[in-house]
Amino acid sequence: MARERKFTDEELFKSTKLLLIGDGYDAFTFSKLASMMEVSRGSIYKYYENKDELILEFLMYEMNRFLQEFNELDKNGDFQTQFSIVIDFIFKHSEIHQILEIISQIPKKSPNQVISSNQAQLTGYYRDMYKQFQGLIEQGKNEQVIKRHLSDAIILGMIFQTIAIPNHFGIPRDEWVASIKEILSEGMFQRD
């Protein structure tokens, strides 16, 4: 008779996310994860050979969830409408910035086939996400809302970096997001 698993994938990934965002990739260990989940390290090792295998599985889960929700957004309307929807979405999923950082920390070459396969799939998710956001920027340029000479990479970097700006003064979230939208879309200088 097979032994029953002591945790679900969702519980495992939730704890993995908390540890990765709180402590970072380098400090992440199965010992800390097992302690947090109140299970033995061995129960995690039954399913994952090492931390990279688990972290990649978690990252694929997160990116898949993020892209699935992003694909369900209403993509109709002009650029300004879609821009507002996308900024709200990004701030709803503000941890995506940290998750994307973790992707770059995982060693690229591994003899483990599962890790190699998952890295390739994760790269595909990342490219899909980038293409979709780049499509929005292109729409803004076509509608002559965004200056055509500005680099898509810089615009996307600015949008994603706004998530990482710390709110040290405790500005209410709605006001914070509205101010960032205004700065991104209209700048910070007064116009005559």
CSV table of C-alpha atoms in Angstrom, one decimal:
chain,number,residue,atom,x,y,z
A,1,MET,CA,0.0,0.0,0.0
A,2,ALA,CA,1.4,3.4,-1.0
A,3,ARG,CA,2.0,5.9,1.7
A,4,GLU,CA,-0.2,9.0,1.5
A,5,ARG,CA,1.6,12.3,0.6
A,6,LYS,CA,1.7,14.7,3.6
A,7,PHE,CA,1.3,17.8,1.5
A,8,THR,CA,-0.3,19.0,-1.7
A,9,ASP,CA,1.6,20.7,-4.5
A,10,GLU,CA,-0.2,23.9,-3.7
A,11,GLU,CA,1.0,23.8,-0.1
A,12,LEU,CA,4.5,23.0,-1.2
A,13,PHE,CA,4.6,25.8,-3.7
A,14,LYS,CA,3.1,28.3,-1.3
A,15,SER,CA,5.8,27.5,1.3
A,16,THR,CA,8.5,27.5,-1.5
A,17,LYS,CA,7.3,31.0,-2.6
A,18,LEU,CA,7.4,32.4,1.0
A,19,LEU,CA,10.9,31.1,1.5
A,20,LEU,CA,12.2,32.2,-1.9
A,21,ILE,CA,10.8,35.7,-1.6
A,22,GLY,CA,11.7,36.0,2.0
A,23,ASP,CA,15.2,34.5,2.0
A,24,GLY,CA,16.2,34.3,-1.6
A,25,TYR,CA,17.5,31.5,-3.8
A,26,ASP,CA,20.9,31.0,-2.2
A,27,ALA,CA,19.4,30.7,1.3
A,28,PHE,CA,16.7,28.3,0.2
A,29,THR,CA,17.1,24.8,1.6
A,30,PHE,CA,15.0,21.7,2.0
A,31,SER,CA,15.6,21.8,5.7
A,32,LYS,CA,14.0,25.3,6.0
A,33,LEU,CA,11.2,24.2,3.7
A,34,ALA,CA,10.5,21.0,5.7
A,35,SER,CA,10.6,22.9,9.0
A,36,MET,CA,8.1,25.5,7.6
A,37,MET,CA,5.8,22.8,6.4
A,38,GLU,CA,6.3,20.6,9.5
A,39,VAL,CA,7.3,17.6,7.5
A,40,SER,CA,10.6,15.7,7.2
A,41,ARG,CA,13.2,16.6,4.6
A,42,GLY,CA,12.9,13.0,3.3
A,43,SER,CA,9.2,13.6,2.4
A,44,ILE,CA,10.3,16.4,0.0
A,45,TYR,CA,13.3,14.4,-1.4
A,46,LYS,CA,10.8,11.7,-2.3
A,47,TYR,CA,9.4,14.0,-5.0
A,48,TYR,CA,12.4,16.3,-5.9
A,49,GLU,CA,16.0,15.3,-6.3
A,50,ASN,CA,17.3,18.7,-5.3
A,51,LYS,CA,16.3,22.3,-4.7
A,52,ASP,CA,16.7,23.4,-8.3
A,53,GLU,CA,14.3,20.7,-9.5
A,54,LEU,CA,11.7,21.9,-7.0
A,55,ILE,CA,12.3,25.6,-7.6
A,56,LEU,CA,11.9,25.2,-11.4
A,57,GLU,CA,8.7,23.2,-10.9
A,58,PHE,CA,7.4,26.0,-8.6
A,59,LEU,CA,8.5,28.7,-11.1
A,60,MET,CA,6.7,26.9,-14.0
A,61,TYR,CA,3.6,26.7,-11.8
A,62,GLU,CA,3.8,30.4,-11.0
A,63,MET,CA,4.5,31.6,-14.6
A,64,ASN,CA,1.8,29.3,-16.0
A,65,ARG,CA,-0.7,30.8,-13.5
A,66,PHE,CA,0.4,34.3,-14.2
A,67,LEU,CA,0.1,33.9,-18.0
A,68,GLN,CA,-3.2,32.1,-17.7
A,69,GLU,CA,-4.7,35.0,-15.7
A,70,PHE,CA,-3.0,37.5,-18.0
A,71,ASN,CA,-4.5,35.8,-21.1
A,72,GLU,CA,-8.0,36.1,-19.5
A,73,LEU,CA,-7.7,39.9,-19.2
A,74,ASP,CA,-10.0,41.9,-21.5
A,75,LYS,CA,-7.6,42.9,-24.3
A,76,ASN,CA,-10.2,45.0,-26.1
A,77,GLY,CA,-10.1,48.8,-26.1
A,78,ASP,CA,-7.5,51.4,-26.8
A,79,PHE,CA,-4.0,51.5,-25.4
A,80,GLN,CA,-4.8,53.7,-22.4
A,81,THR,CA,-7.6,51.3,-21.3
A,82,GLN,CA,-5.4,48.2,-21.7
A,83,PHE,CA,-2.4,50.0,-20.1
A,84,SER,CA,-4.5,50.7,-17.0
A,85,ILE,CA,-5.7,47.1,-16.8
A,86,VAL,CA,-2.2,45.7,-17.2
A,87,ILE,CA,-0.7,48.0,-14.6
A,88,ASP,CA,-3.4,46.9,-12.1
A,89,PHE,CA,-2.7,43.3,-13.0
A,90,ILE,CA,1.1,43.7,-12.5
A,91,PHE,CA,0.5,45.2,-9.1
A,92,LYS,CA,-1.9,42.5,-8.2
A,93,HIS,CA,0.9,40.0,-9.0
A,94,SER,CA,3.7,42.2,-7.6
A,95,GLU,CA,5.8,39.2,-6.6
A,96,ILE,CA,6.3,38.3,-10.3
A,97,HIS,CA,9.3,40.7,-10.3
A,98,GLN,CA,11.0,38.6,-7.6
A,99,ILE,CA,10.0,35.4,-9.4
A,100,LEU,CA,11.6,36.6,-12.6
A,101,GLU,CA,14.8,37.4,-10.7
A,102,ILE,CA,14.9,33.9,-9.2
A,103,ILE,CA,14.8,32.4,-12.8
A,104,SER,CA,18.1,34.1,-13.6
A,105,GLN,CA,19.8,32.7,-10.4
A,106,ILE,CA,19.3,29.0,-11.3
A,107,PRO,CA,22.4,27.4,-12.9
A,108,LYS,CA,21.8,27.1,-16.6
A,109,LYS,CA,23.6,23.8,-17.3
A,110,SER,CA,22.5,20.7,-15.5
A,111,PRO,CA,23.0,17.0,-16.2
A,112,ASN,CA,19.5,16.5,-14.7
A,113,GLN,CA,17.1,16.0,-17.6
A,114,VAL,CA,14.1,17.2,-15.6
A,115,ILE,CA,15.9,20.5,-14.8
A,116,SER,CA,17.0,21.0,-18.4
A,117,SER,CA,13.5,20.3,-19.7
A,118,ASN,CA,11.9,22.6,-17.1
A,119,GLN,CA,14.4,25.4,-17.9
A,120,ALA,CA,13.5,25.2,-21.5
A,121,GLN,CA,9.8,25.4,-20.8
A,122,LEU,CA,10.3,28.3,-18.4
A,123,THR,CA,12.2,30.2,-21.0
A,124,GLY,CA,9.2,29.7,-23.3
A,125,TYR,CA,6.9,31.1,-20.7
A,126,TYR,CA,9.2,34.1,-20.2
A,127,ARG,CA,9.3,34.7,-24.0
A,128,ASP,CA,5.5,34.4,-24.2
A,129,MET,CA,5.1,36.9,-21.4
A,130,TYR,CA,7.6,39.3,-23.0
A,131,LYS,CA,5.9,39.1,-26.4
A,132,GLN,CA,2.5,39.9,-25.0
A,133,PHE,CA,3.8,42.9,-23.1
A,134,GLN,CA,5.7,44.0,-26.2
A,135,GLY,CA,2.5,43.8,-28.2
A,136,LEU,CA,0.9,46.2,-25.8
A,137,ILE,CA,3.8,48.6,-26.2
A,138,GLU,CA,3.5,48.3,-30.0
A,139,GLN,CA,-0.2,49.1,-29.8
A,140,GLY,CA,0.7,52.3,-27.9
A,141,LYS,CA,3.2,53.2,-30.5
A,142,ASN,CA,0.7,52.5,-33.3
A,143,GLU,CA,-1.9,54.7,-31.6
A,144,GLN,CA,0.8,57.4,-31.3
A,145,VAL,CA,0.5,57.4,-27.5
A,146,ILE,CA,4.0,56.1,-26.9
A,147,LYS,CA,7.0,57.8,-28.7
A,148,ARG,CA,8.1,55.4,-31.5
A,149,HIS,CA,11.8,56.0,-30.9
A,150,LEU,CA,11.8,54.7,-27.3
A,151,SER,CA,13.1,51.2,-26.9
A,152,ASP,CA,10.5,48.6,-26.0
A,153,ALA,CA,13.0,47.0,-23.6
A,154,ILE,CA,13.5,50.3,-21.7
A,155,ILE,CA,9.7,50.9,-21.5
A,156,LEU,CA,9.1,47.3,-20.3
A,157,GLY,CA,11.9,47.6,-17.8
A,158,MET,CA,10.5,50.8,-16.4
A,159,ILE,CA,7.0,49.3,-16.1
A,160,PHE,CA,8.3,46.2,-14.3
A,161,GLN,CA,10.7,48.1,-12.1
A,162,THR,CA,7.9,50.2,-10.7
A,163,ILE,CA,6.7,47.1,-8.9
A,164,ALA,CA,10.0,47.0,-6.9
A,165,ILE,CA,9.7,50.6,-5.7
A,166,PRO,CA,9.4,50.4,-1.9
A,167,ASN,CA,6.4,52.2,-0.4
A,168,HIS,CA,8.3,53.4,2.7
A,169,PHE,CA,5.7,56.1,3.5
A,170,GLY,CA,2.7,53.7,3.6
A,171,ILE,CA,0.8,55.4,0.8
A,172,PRO,CA,-2.6,53.6,0.3
A,173,ARG,CA,-2.3,51.0,-2.4
A,174,ASP,CA,-4.9,52.6,-4.7
A,175,GLU,CA,-3.2,56.0,-4.5
A,176,TRP,CA,0.3,54.4,-5.0
A,177,VAL,CA,-0.8,52.5,-8.1
A,178,ALA,CA,-2.6,55.5,-9.5
A,179,SER,CA,0.4,57.7,-9.0
A,180,ILE,CA,2.7,55.2,-10.7
A,181,LYS,CA,0.3,54.9,-13.7
A,182,GLU,CA,0.2,58.7,-14.0
A,183,ILE,CA,4.0,59.0,-13.9
A,184,LEU,CA,4.4,56.2,-16.5
A,185,SER,CA,1.8,57.6,-18.8
A,186,GLU,CA,2.1,61.4,-18.3
A,187,GLY,CA,5.5,61.9,-16.7
A,188,MET,CA,6.2,63.9,-13.6
A,189,PHE,CA,6.7,67.4,-15.1
A,190,GLN,CA,3.9,70.0,-15.3
A,191,ARG,CA,2.9,70.8,-18.8
A,192,ASP,CA,1.8,74.3,-19.8
